[in-house]
């Protein structure tokens, strides 16, 4: 044997191998400088990013608030010019659209136009009134720059005030003109005088409200009255018949002139109508139609008169404070309503003056004691059995210091200027607010509101016109307008209403945000009622009962669903879901009941199966047995829906007795609510699909992160899997589940496209599940592109955004407090 094969002592199995001692290497515990720099950089990036997010949110809040604040400011007035008028005691004072050339009218033949800046001398214009005639009554219409006049000969005419711009040597000058139109005979004064002096020879008076026998139905002007004889003229002089009050309203093809005549010591009410023949070229020239004597229908002597621009009514106030509303019905005037605006007044019930607000739907009545009340045309539900359009008290302003001595209505909105003595008050009808009020240094004889609502002017007793700059860009705004219940023109009573634009200049904006807030709450609740049960039960089952292999598929799928664009869901809701479920609501109700009963039925059947067979089913796959049953029940419910409708939802026509199996008709006549194809149910259903993935994902993460040891301990103590999930897992994960619900709530509140496309976007306030709605977010998306920048409409949309901001901030803050409370409560488990 060679020596090489002889084992050495070191190879003996009994001798252990020597241990190799490792030297400590402190360097391996040192962090790489690159890693430290990256960590430092990312720390600052996160800090700066977090601060940037906070600054951005605060910046957005400040910007929105800055846009909203002007809505709650009042009007401001600044002195601008003073114009000394040389015409003594003018009957009418007016102003052009730009406030450059005010005018004065002496109440007869002369107009004077004054340069507001005092650079040019007054322009004097004389109208071509026939020789020997004098004006006895005048009414000025500032929105049309026209006056209607009545003469001592019984004629009625119209004066148009016109402004022309002339350019000379590169300088612009505004020139005023006054043009008198054709005079039409309102009454035959000599005949009136003769009849007054000798009633026995007069023709019998027609019935009150019916046309006078003179020129009945005539389509041409009445022939000129014959020249009076000396005796007749003497009688006319003794009776001194003249027109003291005149007013006129004109439509496209008709006109109405009302007048109060003073016949001796008596006063009478007359009316004359004009019509124009229509052809393919439009309306022709106005021609006299009929004359009316309405004096017999009054209880006292008429004192004041108004004719609306619709030329179909007369509103007359008499000496006793009674107002009579005459409405033209065919060829006669019916006395539709009589009322006393100040019937409850403890002092005088007399009317100091009455004036139309822009649009001629509302009248401001001013009392002798300074009261100021607004009556508007509407169809009130109470004390109106015939359901006719009559006047009702809609607004009441604080009283003035005395009876109103002047009045001016805005030509742009529902504002009016009134006052007594030195007091001037600018008020807004819709919101029932005083925009500006002050005691000036002079007694006010007349007041003017500029055509652009940018100027105010006051004529004092010294014939000085004081012109002021008016800054009131948002008179229709205010807390009461946004959150109060207002009585708008034409409505039966006060209500919350949103309608930002209309088809005419006289439109009264309705800016209540309550219907939009209600729509946001309603849509959110509908979505959560549909989404929360499905999302939470799915999260519980997925985290506690579903097979882990399937969970790896279900969870990512649900997360992908959260990325579906809202516009796609809205498109599907509007064009596919809504038309298909519109007439299948009974089927949906049956499916809802059957889906609810399906788990109970499956559980009962599952417990009846012997345990030895149930063990064949792999845990977490029980759903595969229930799914076919669920599909079968859905098919059964969908097909049985029409039969269910014939049994439970039958409408009987009260006129014919015919029976209709129609859920829509049944719903309308049973509940009184509407039934629209695009409704809250469709929105809730489709918006629920947008919310379910969010709630499911966060809730499932919270449930899955409960320590496994707690579940194992519960099961080891004999609890079932359901008892463990309900008594152990859910309480511990409650904070996370609550967070999921709050995030889902925020998603539903801010949803826009689904609501825009799946509802009628009608701002309604009801609990009806089958009517449309409009939310704050949808309103912003729909109207902001068309809102003029910095207009009231524009700022109201920003106010809606601010409300959404505050709503989510308050909800999330409360949710955070509650979440922390739940986390502290179960912290020790």
CSV table of N, CA, C and O in Angstrom, one decimal, residues 303-395:
chain,number,residue,atom,x,y,z
A,303,UNK,N,-109.3,107.2,-12.3
A,303,UNK,CA,-108.3,108.2,-12.0
A,303,UNK,C,-107.0,107.8,-12.7
A,303,UNK,O,-106.3,108.8,-13.2
A,304,UNK,N,-106.6,106.6,-12.9
A,304,UNK,CA,-105.4,106.2,-13.5
A,304,UNK,C,-105.7,105.0,-14.5
A,304,UNK,O,-106.6,104.3,-14.3
A,305,UNK,N,-104.8,104.9,-15.4
A,305,UNK,CA,-105.0,103.9,-16.5
A,305,UNK,C,-103.7,103.3,-17.0
A,305,UNK,O,-102.7,104.0,-17.1
A,306,UNK,N,-103.7,102.0,-17.3
A,306,UNK,CA,-102.6,101.3,-17.9
A,306,UNK,C,-103.1,100.4,-19.0
A,306,UNK,O,-104.1,99.8,-18.9
A,307,UNK,N,-102.3,100.4,-20.1
A,307,UNK,CA,-102.6,99.5,-21.2
A,307,UNK,C,-101.3,98.7,-21.5
A,307,UNK,O,-100.3,99.3,-21.7
A,308,UNK,N,-101.4,97.3,-21.4
A,308,UNK,CA,-100.1,96.5,-21.6
A,308,UNK,C,-99.7,96.6,-23.1
A,308,UNK,O,-100.5,96.9,-24.0
A,309,UNK,N,-98.5,96.2,-23.3
A,309,UNK,CA,-98.0,96.1,-24.7
A,309,UNK,C,-98.7,95.1,-25.6
A,309,UNK,O,-98.6,95.1,-26.8
A,310,UNK,N,-99.3,94.1,-24.9
A,310,UNK,CA,-100.1,93.1,-25.7
A,310,UNK,C,-101.4,93.6,-26.3
A,310,UNK,O,-102.0,93.0,-27.1
A,311,UNK,N,-101.8,94.8,-25.9
A,311,UNK,CA,-103.0,95.5,-26.4
A,311,UNK,C,-104.2,94.7,-26.3
A,311,UNK,O,-105.0,94.6,-27.3
A,312,UNK,N,-104.4,94.0,-25.2
A,312,UNK,CA,-105.6,93.2,-25.0
A,312,UNK,C,-106.3,93.4,-23.7
A,312,UNK,O,-107.1,92.6,-23.3
A,313,UNK,N,-105.9,94.5,-22.9
A,313,UNK,CA,-106.4,94.7,-21.6
A,313,UNK,C,-106.3,96.1,-21.2
A,313,UNK,O,-105.5,96.9,-21.8
A,314,UNK,N,-107.1,96.5,-20.2
A,314,UNK,CA,-107.1,97.8,-19.6
A,314,UNK,C,-107.1,97.6,-18.1
A,314,UNK,O,-107.8,96.8,-17.5
A,315,UNK,N,-106.2,98.3,-17.4
A,315,UNK,CA,-106.1,98.3,-15.9
A,315,UNK,C,-106.4,99.7,-15.4
A,315,UNK,O,-105.7,100.6,-15.8
A,316,UNK,N,-107.5,99.8,-14.7
A,316,UNK,CA,-108.0,101.1,-14.3
A,316,UNK,C,-108.1,101.2,-12.8
A,316,UNK,O,-108.6,100.3,-12.1
A,317,UNK,N,-107.6,102.3,-12.2
A,317,UNK,CA,-107.7,102.6,-10.8
A,317,UNK,C,-108.7,103.7,-10.6
A,317,UNK,O,-108.6,104.8,-11.3
A,318,UNK,N,-109.6,103.6,-9.7
A,318,UNK,CA,-110.5,104.7,-9.4
A,318,UNK,C,-110.2,105.5,-8.1
A,318,UNK,O,-109.2,105.2,-7.4
A,319,UNK,N,-111.0,106.4,-7.8
A,319,UNK,CA,-110.7,107.3,-6.7
A,319,UNK,C,-110.8,106.5,-5.3
A,319,UNK,O,-110.2,107.0,-4.3
A,320,UNK,N,-111.5,105.4,-5.3
A,320,UNK,CA,-111.7,104.7,-4.0
A,320,UNK,C,-110.5,103.7,-3.7
A,320,UNK,O,-110.5,103.1,-2.7
A,321,UNK,N,-109.6,103.6,-4.7
A,321,UNK,CA,-108.5,102.7,-4.5
A,321,UNK,C,-108.8,101.3,-5.1
A,321,UNK,O,-108.1,100.4,-4.9
A,322,UNK,N,-109.9,101.2,-5.8
A,322,UNK,CA,-110.3,100.0,-6.5
A,322,UNK,C,-109.6,99.9,-7.9
A,322,UNK,O,-109.6,100.9,-8.6
A,323,UNK,N,-109.1,98.7,-8.2
A,323,UNK,CA,-108.5,98.4,-9.5
A,323,UNK,C,-109.4,97.5,-10.3
A,323,UNK,O,-109.8,96.4,-9.8
A,324,UNK,N,-109.7,97.9,-11.5
A,324,UNK,CA,-110.6,97.0,-12.4
A,324,UNK,C,-109.7,96.6,-13.6
A,324,UNK,O,-109.0,97.4,-14.2
A,325,UNK,N,-109.7,95.3,-13.8
A,325,UNK,CA,-109.0,94.6,-14.9
A,325,UNK,C,-109.9,94.2,-16.0
A,325,UNK,O,-110.7,93.3,-15.8
A,326,UNK,N,-109.9,94.9,-17.1
A,326,UNK,CA,-110.7,94.6,-18.3
A,326,UNK,C,-109.8,93.8,-19.3
A,326,UNK,O,-108.7,94.2,-19.6
A,327,UNK,N,-110.4,92.7,-19.7
A,327,UNK,CA,-109.7,91.9,-20.7
A,327,UNK,C,-110.6,91.8,-22.0
A,327,UNK,O,-111.8,91.6,-21.9
A,328,UNK,N,-109.9,92.0,-23.1
A,328,UNK,CA,-110.6,91.9,-24.4
A,328,UNK,C,-110.9,90.5,-24.8
A,328,UNK,O,-109.9,89.7,-25.0
A,329,UNK,N,-112.1,90.2,-24.9
A,329,UNK,CA,-112.5,88.8,-25.3
A,329,UNK,C,-113.4,88.9,-26.6
A,329,UNK,O,-114.6,89.2,-26.5
A,330,UNK,N,-112.7,88.8,-27.7
A,330,UNK,CA,-113.4,89.0,-29.0
A,330,UNK,C,-113.7,90.4,-29.2
A,330,UNK,O,-112.9,91.3,-29.2
A,331,UNK,N,-115.0,90.7,-29.4
A,331,UNK,CA,-115.4,92.1,-29.7
A,331,UNK,C,-115.9,92.8,-28.4
A,331,UNK,O,-116.6,93.9,-28.6
A,332,UNK,N,-115.6,92.3,-27.3
A,332,UNK,CA,-116.1,93.0,-26.1
A,332,UNK,C,-115.0,92.9,-25.0
A,332,UNK,O,-114.1,92.1,-25.1
A,333,UNK,N,-115.1,93.8,-24.0
A,333,UNK,CA,-114.2,93.8,-22.9
A,333,UNK,C,-115.0,93.3,-21.7
A,333,UNK,O,-116.1,93.8,-21.3
A,334,UNK,N,-114.4,92.3,-21.1
A,334,UNK,CA,-115.1,91.7,-19.8
A,334,UNK,C,-114.3,92.2,-18.6
A,334,UNK,O,-113.1,92.3,-18.6
A,335,UNK,N,-115.0,92.5,-17.6
A,335,UNK,CA,-114.4,92.9,-16.3
A,335,UNK,C,-114.0,91.6,-15.6
A,335,UNK,O,-114.8,90.9,-14.9
A,336,UNK,N,-112.7,91.2,-15.8
A,336,UNK,CA,-112.3,89.9,-15.3
A,336,UNK,C,-112.0,90.0,-13.8
A,336,UNK,O,-112.1,88.9,-13.1
A,337,UNK,N,-111.6,91.1,-13.3
A,337,UNK,CA,-111.2,91.1,-11.9
A,337,UNK,C,-111.3,92.6,-11.3
A,337,UNK,O,-111.0,93.5,-12.0
A,338,UNK,N,-111.7,92.6,-10.0
A,338,UNK,CA,-111.7,93.9,-9.3
A,338,UNK,C,-111.0,93.6,-7.9
A,338,UNK,O,-111.3,92.6,-7.3
A,339,UNK,N,-110.1,94.5,-7.6
A,339,UNK,CA,-109.4,94.3,-6.3
A,339,UNK,C,-108.8,95.6,-5.8
A,339,UNK,O,-108.7,96.6,-6.5
A,340,UNK,N,-108.6,95.6,-4.5
A,340,UNK,CA,-108.0,96.8,-3.8
A,340,UNK,C,-106.6,96.4,-3.4
A,340,UNK,O,-106.4,95.6,-2.5
A,341,UNK,N,-105.5,97.0,-3.9
A,341,UNK,CA,-104.2,96.7,-3.5
A,341,UNK,C,-103.9,97.0,-2.1
A,341,UNK,O,-103.1,96.3,-1.4
A,342,UNK,N,-104.5,98.0,-1.5
A,342,UNK,CA,-104.3,98.4,-0.1
A,342,UNK,C,-105.5,98.2,0.8
A,342,UNK,O,-105.8,99.1,1.6
A,343,UNK,N,-106.3,97.1,0.5
A,343,UNK,CA,-107.5,96.9,1.3
A,343,UNK,C,-107.2,96.7,2.8
A,343,UNK,O,-108.1,97.1,3.6
A,344,UNK,N,-106.1,96.2,3.1
A,344,UNK,CA,-105.7,95.9,4.5
A,344,UNK,C,-105.0,97.1,5.2
A,344,UNK,O,-104.6,97.0,6.3
A,345,UNK,N,-104.9,98.2,4.5
A,345,UNK,CA,-104.2,99.4,5.0
A,345,UNK,C,-105.1,100.1,6.1
A,345,UNK,O,-106.3,100.2,5.9
A,346,UNK,N,-104.4,100.4,7.2
A,346,UNK,CA,-105.2,101.1,8.3
A,346,UNK,C,-105.4,102.6,7.9
A,346,UNK,O,-106.4,103.2,8.5
A,347,UNK,N,-104.7,103.2,7.1
A,347,UNK,CA,-104.9,104.5,6.7
A,347,UNK,C,-105.6,104.6,5.4
A,347,UNK,O,-106.6,103.9,5.1
A,348,UNK,N,-105.2,105.5,4.5
A,348,UNK,CA,-105.8,105.7,3.2
A,348,UNK,C,-105.6,104.5,2.3
A,348,UNK,O,-104.5,103.9,2.3
A,349,UNK,N,-106.7,104.1,1.6
A,349,UNK,CA,-106.6,103.0,0.6
A,349,UNK,C,-106.4,103.5,-0.8
A,349,UNK,O,-106.4,102.7,-1.7
A,350,UNK,N,-106.2,104.8,-1.0
A,350,UNK,CA,-106.1,105.4,-2.3
A,350,UNK,C,-104.7,105.0,-2.9
A,350,UNK,O,-103.8,104.7,-2.2
A,351,UNK,N,-104.7,105.0,-4.2
A,351,UNK,CA,-103.5,104.6,-5.0
A,351,UNK,C,-102.8,105.9,-5.4
A,351,UNK,O,-103.4,106.7,-6.2
A,352,UNK,N,-101.6,106.1,-5.0
A,352,UNK,CA,-100.8,107.3,-5.4
A,352,UNK,C,-100.4,107.2,-6.9
A,352,UNK,O,-100.5,108.2,-7.6
A,353,UNK,N,-100.0,106.0,-7.3
A,353,UNK,CA,-99.7,105.8,-8.7
A,353,UNK,C,-99.5,104.3,-8.9
A,353,UNK,O,-99.3,103.5,-8.0
A,354,UNK,N,-99.7,103.9,-10.2
A,354,UNK,CA,-99.4,102.5,-10.6
A,354,UNK,C,-98.7,102.5,-11.9
A,354,UNK,O,-98.9,103.3,-12.8
A,355,UNK,N,-97.7,101.6,-12.0
A,355,UNK,CA,-96.8,101.6,-13.1
A,355,UNK,C,-96.4,100.2,-13.4
A,355,UNK,O,-96.2,99.3,-12.5
A,356,UNK,N,-96.2,99.9,-14.8
A,356,UNK,CA,-95.7,98.6,-15.2
A,356,UNK,C,-94.2,98.4,-15.0
A,356,UNK,O,-93.4,99.4,-15.1
A,357,UNK,N,-93.9,97.2,-14.7
A,357,UNK,CA,-92.5,96.7,-14.7
A,357,UNK,C,-92.2,96.2,-16.1
A,357,UNK,O,-93.1,95.8,-16.8
A,358,UNK,N,-90.9,96.3,-16.5
A,358,UNK,CA,-90.5,95.8,-17.8
A,358,UNK,C,-91.1,94.5,-18.1
A,358,UNK,O,-91.0,93.5,-17.4
A,359,UNK,N,-91.9,94.4,-19.3
A,359,UNK,CA,-92.6,93.2,-19.7
A,359,UNK,C,-94.1,93.3,-19.6
A,359,UNK,O,-94.8,92.5,-20.1
A,360,UNK,N,-94.6,94.3,-18.8
A,360,UNK,CA,-96.0,94.6,-18.7
A,360,UNK,C,-96.8,93.4,-18.1
A,360,UNK,O,-97.9,93.2,-18.5
A,361,UNK,N,-96.1,92.6,-17.3
A,361,UNK,CA,-96.8,91.5,-16.6
A,361,UNK,C,-97.1,91.9,-15.1
A,361,UNK,O,-98.0,91.4,-14.5
A,362,UNK,N,-96.2,92.7,-14.5
A,362,UNK,CA,-96.3,93.1,-13.1
A,362,UNK,C,-96.5,94.6,-13.0
A,362,UNK,O,-96.0,95.4,-13.8
A,363,UNK,N,-97.3,95.0,-12.0
A,363,UNK,CA,-97.6,96.4,-11.8
A,363,UNK,C,-97.2,96.7,-10.3
A,363,UNK,O,-97.4,96.0,-9.4
A,364,UNK,N,-96.5,97.8,-10.2
A,364,UNK,CA,-96.1,98.4,-8.9
A,364,UNK,C,-97.2,99.4,-8.5
A,364,UNK,O,-97.4,100.4,-9.2
A,365,UNK,N,-97.9,99.1,-7.4
A,365,UNK,CA,-98.8,100.0,-6.8
A,365,UNK,C,-98.2,100.8,-5.6
A,365,UNK,O,-97.6,100.1,-4.7
A,366,UNK,N,-98.3,102.1,-5.7
A,366,UNK,CA,-97.7,102.9,-4.6
A,366,UNK,C,-98.9,103.6,-3.9
A,366,UNK,O,-99.8,104.2,-4.5
A,367,UNK,N,-98.9,103.4,-2.6
A,367,UNK,CA,-100.0,103.9,-1.7
A,367,UNK,C,-99.7,105.3,-1.2
A,367,UNK,O,-98.6,105.8,-1.3
A,368,UNK,N,-100.8,105.9,-0.7
A,368,UNK,CA,-100.7,107.3,-0.2
A,368,UNK,C,-99.8,107.3,1.1
A,368,UNK,O,-99.2,108.4,1.4
A,369,UNK,N,-99.6,106.2,1.7
A,369,UNK,CA,-98.8,106.1,2.9
A,369,UNK,C,-97.4,105.6,2.6
A,369,UNK,O,-96.6,105.3,3.6
A,370,UNK,N,-97.0,105.5,1.4
A,370,UNK,CA,-95.7,105.1,1.0
A,370,UNK,C,-95.6,103.6,0.7
A,370,UNK,O,-94.5,103.1,0.4
A,371,UNK,N,-96.7,102.9,0.8
A,371,UNK,CA,-96.6,101.4,0.6
A,371,UNK,C,-96.2,101.1,-0.9
A,371,UNK,O,-96.5,101.9,-1.8
A,372,UNK,N,-95.6,100.0,-1.1
A,372,UNK,CA,-95.1,99.6,-2.4
A,372,UNK,C,-95.3,98.1,-2.6
A,372,UNK,O,-94.6,97.3,-1.9
A,373,UNK,N,-96.3,97.8,-3.4
A,373,UNK,CA,-96.7,96.4,-3.6
A,373,UNK,C,-96.7,96.1,-5.1
A,373,UNK,O,-97.0,96.9,-5.9
A,374,UNK,N,-96.3,94.8,-5.4
A,374,UNK,CA,-96.3,94.3,-6.8
A,374,UNK,C,-97.3,93.3,-7.0
A,374,UNK,O,-97.4,92.3,-6.2
A,375,UNK,N,-98.2,93.5,-8.0
A,375,UNK,CA,-99.2,92.5,-8.4
A,375,UNK,C,-98.8,92.0,-9.8
A,375,UNK,O,-98.5,92.8,-10.7
A,376,UNK,N,-98.8,90.7,-10.0
A,376,UNK,CA,-98.4,90.1,-11.2
A,376,UNK,C,-99.5,89.2,-11.8
A,376,UNK,O,-100.3,88.6,-11.0
A,377,UNK,N,-99.6,89.1,-13.1
A,377,UNK,CA,-100.5,88.2,-13.8
A,377,UNK,C,-100.1,86.8,-13.6
A,377,UNK,O,-99.0,86.4,-13.8
A,378,UNK,N,-101.0,86.0,-13.2
A,378,UNK,CA,-100.8,84.5,-13.0
A,378,UNK,C,-102.1,83.8,-12.9
A,378,UNK,O,-103.2,84.4,-13.0
A,379,UNK,N,-102.0,82.5,-12.8
A,379,UNK,CA,-103.3,81.7,-12.6
A,379,UNK,C,-103.2,81.1,-11.2
A,379,UNK,O,-102.7,80.0,-11.0
A,380,UNK,N,-103.5,81.9,-10.2
A,380,UNK,CA,-103.4,81.3,-8.8
A,380,UNK,C,-104.4,80.2,-8.5
A,380,UNK,O,-105.5,80.1,-9.1
A,381,UNK,N,-103.9,79.3,-7.7
A,381,UNK,CA,-104.7,78.1,-7.4
A,381,UNK,C,-105.9,78.4,-6.5
A,381,UNK,O,-106.9,77.8,-6.5
A,382,UNK,N,-105.8,79.5,-5.6
A,382,UNK,CA,-106.8,79.8,-4.7
A,382,UNK,C,-107.6,81.0,-5.2
A,382,UNK,O,-107.1,81.9,-5.9
A,383,UNK,N,-108.9,81.0,-4.8
A,383,UNK,CA,-109.9,82.0,-5.2
A,383,UNK,C,-109.9,82.3,-6.7
A,383,UNK,O,-110.0,83.5,-7.1
A,384,UNK,N,-109.8,81.3,-7.5
A,384,UNK,CA,-109.8,81.4,-8.9
A,384,UNK,C,-110.5,80.2,-9.5
A,384,UNK,O,-109.8,79.4,-10.2
A,385,UNK,N,-111.8,80.0,-9.3
A,385,UNK,CA,-112.5,78.8,-9.8
A,385,UNK,C,-112.4,78.6,-11.3
A,385,UNK,O,-112.4,77.5,-11.8
A,386,UNK,N,-112.4,79.7,-12.0
A,386,UNK,CA,-112.4,79.6,-13.5
A,386,UNK,C,-111.0,79.5,-14.1
A,386,UNK,O,-110.9,79.3,-15.3
A,387,UNK,N,-110.0,79.5,-13.2
A,387,UNK,CA,-108.6,79.3,-13.6
A,387,UNK,C,-108.2,80.3,-14.8
A,387,UNK,O,-107.7,79.9,-15.8
A,388,UNK,N,-108.6,81.5,-14.5
A,388,UNK,CA,-108.2,82.6,-15.5
A,388,UNK,C,-107.0,83.3,-15.0
A,388,UNK,O,-106.6,83.3,-13.8
A,389,UNK,N,-106.3,84.0,-15.9
A,389,UNK,CA,-105.1,84.7,-15.6
A,389,UNK,C,-105.5,86.1,-15.0
A,389,UNK,O,-106.1,86.9,-15.7
A,390,UNK,N,-105.2,86.3,-13.7
A,390,UNK,CA,-105.6,87.5,-13.0
A,390,UNK,C,-104.4,88.0,-12.2
A,390,UNK,O,-103.3,87.3,-12.2
A,391,UNK,N,-104.6,89.1,-11.6
A,391,UNK,CA,-103.5,89.7,-10.8
A,391,UNK,C,-103.5,89.2,-9.4
A,391,UNK,O,-104.6,89.0,-8.8
A,392,UNK,N,-102.3,88.9,-8.8
A,392,UNK,CA,-102.2,88.5,-7.5
A,392,UNK,C,-101.0,89.2,-6.8
A,392,UNK,O,-100.0,89.5,-7.5
A,393,UNK,N,-101.1,89.4,-5.5
A,393,UNK,CA,-100.0,90.1,-4.8
A,393,UNK,C,-98.8,89.1,-4.7
A,393,UNK,O,-98.9,88.0,-4.1
A,394,UNK,N,-97.7,89.5,-5.3
A,394,UNK,CA,-96.5,88.6,-5.3
A,394,UNK,C,-95.3,89.2,-4.5
A,394,UNK,O,-94.5,88.4,-4.1
A,395,UNK,N,-95.2,90.5,-4.4
A,395,UNK,CA,-94.1,91.1,-3.7
A,395,UNK,C,-94.6,92.3,-2.9
A,395,UNK,O,-95.6,93.0,-3.2
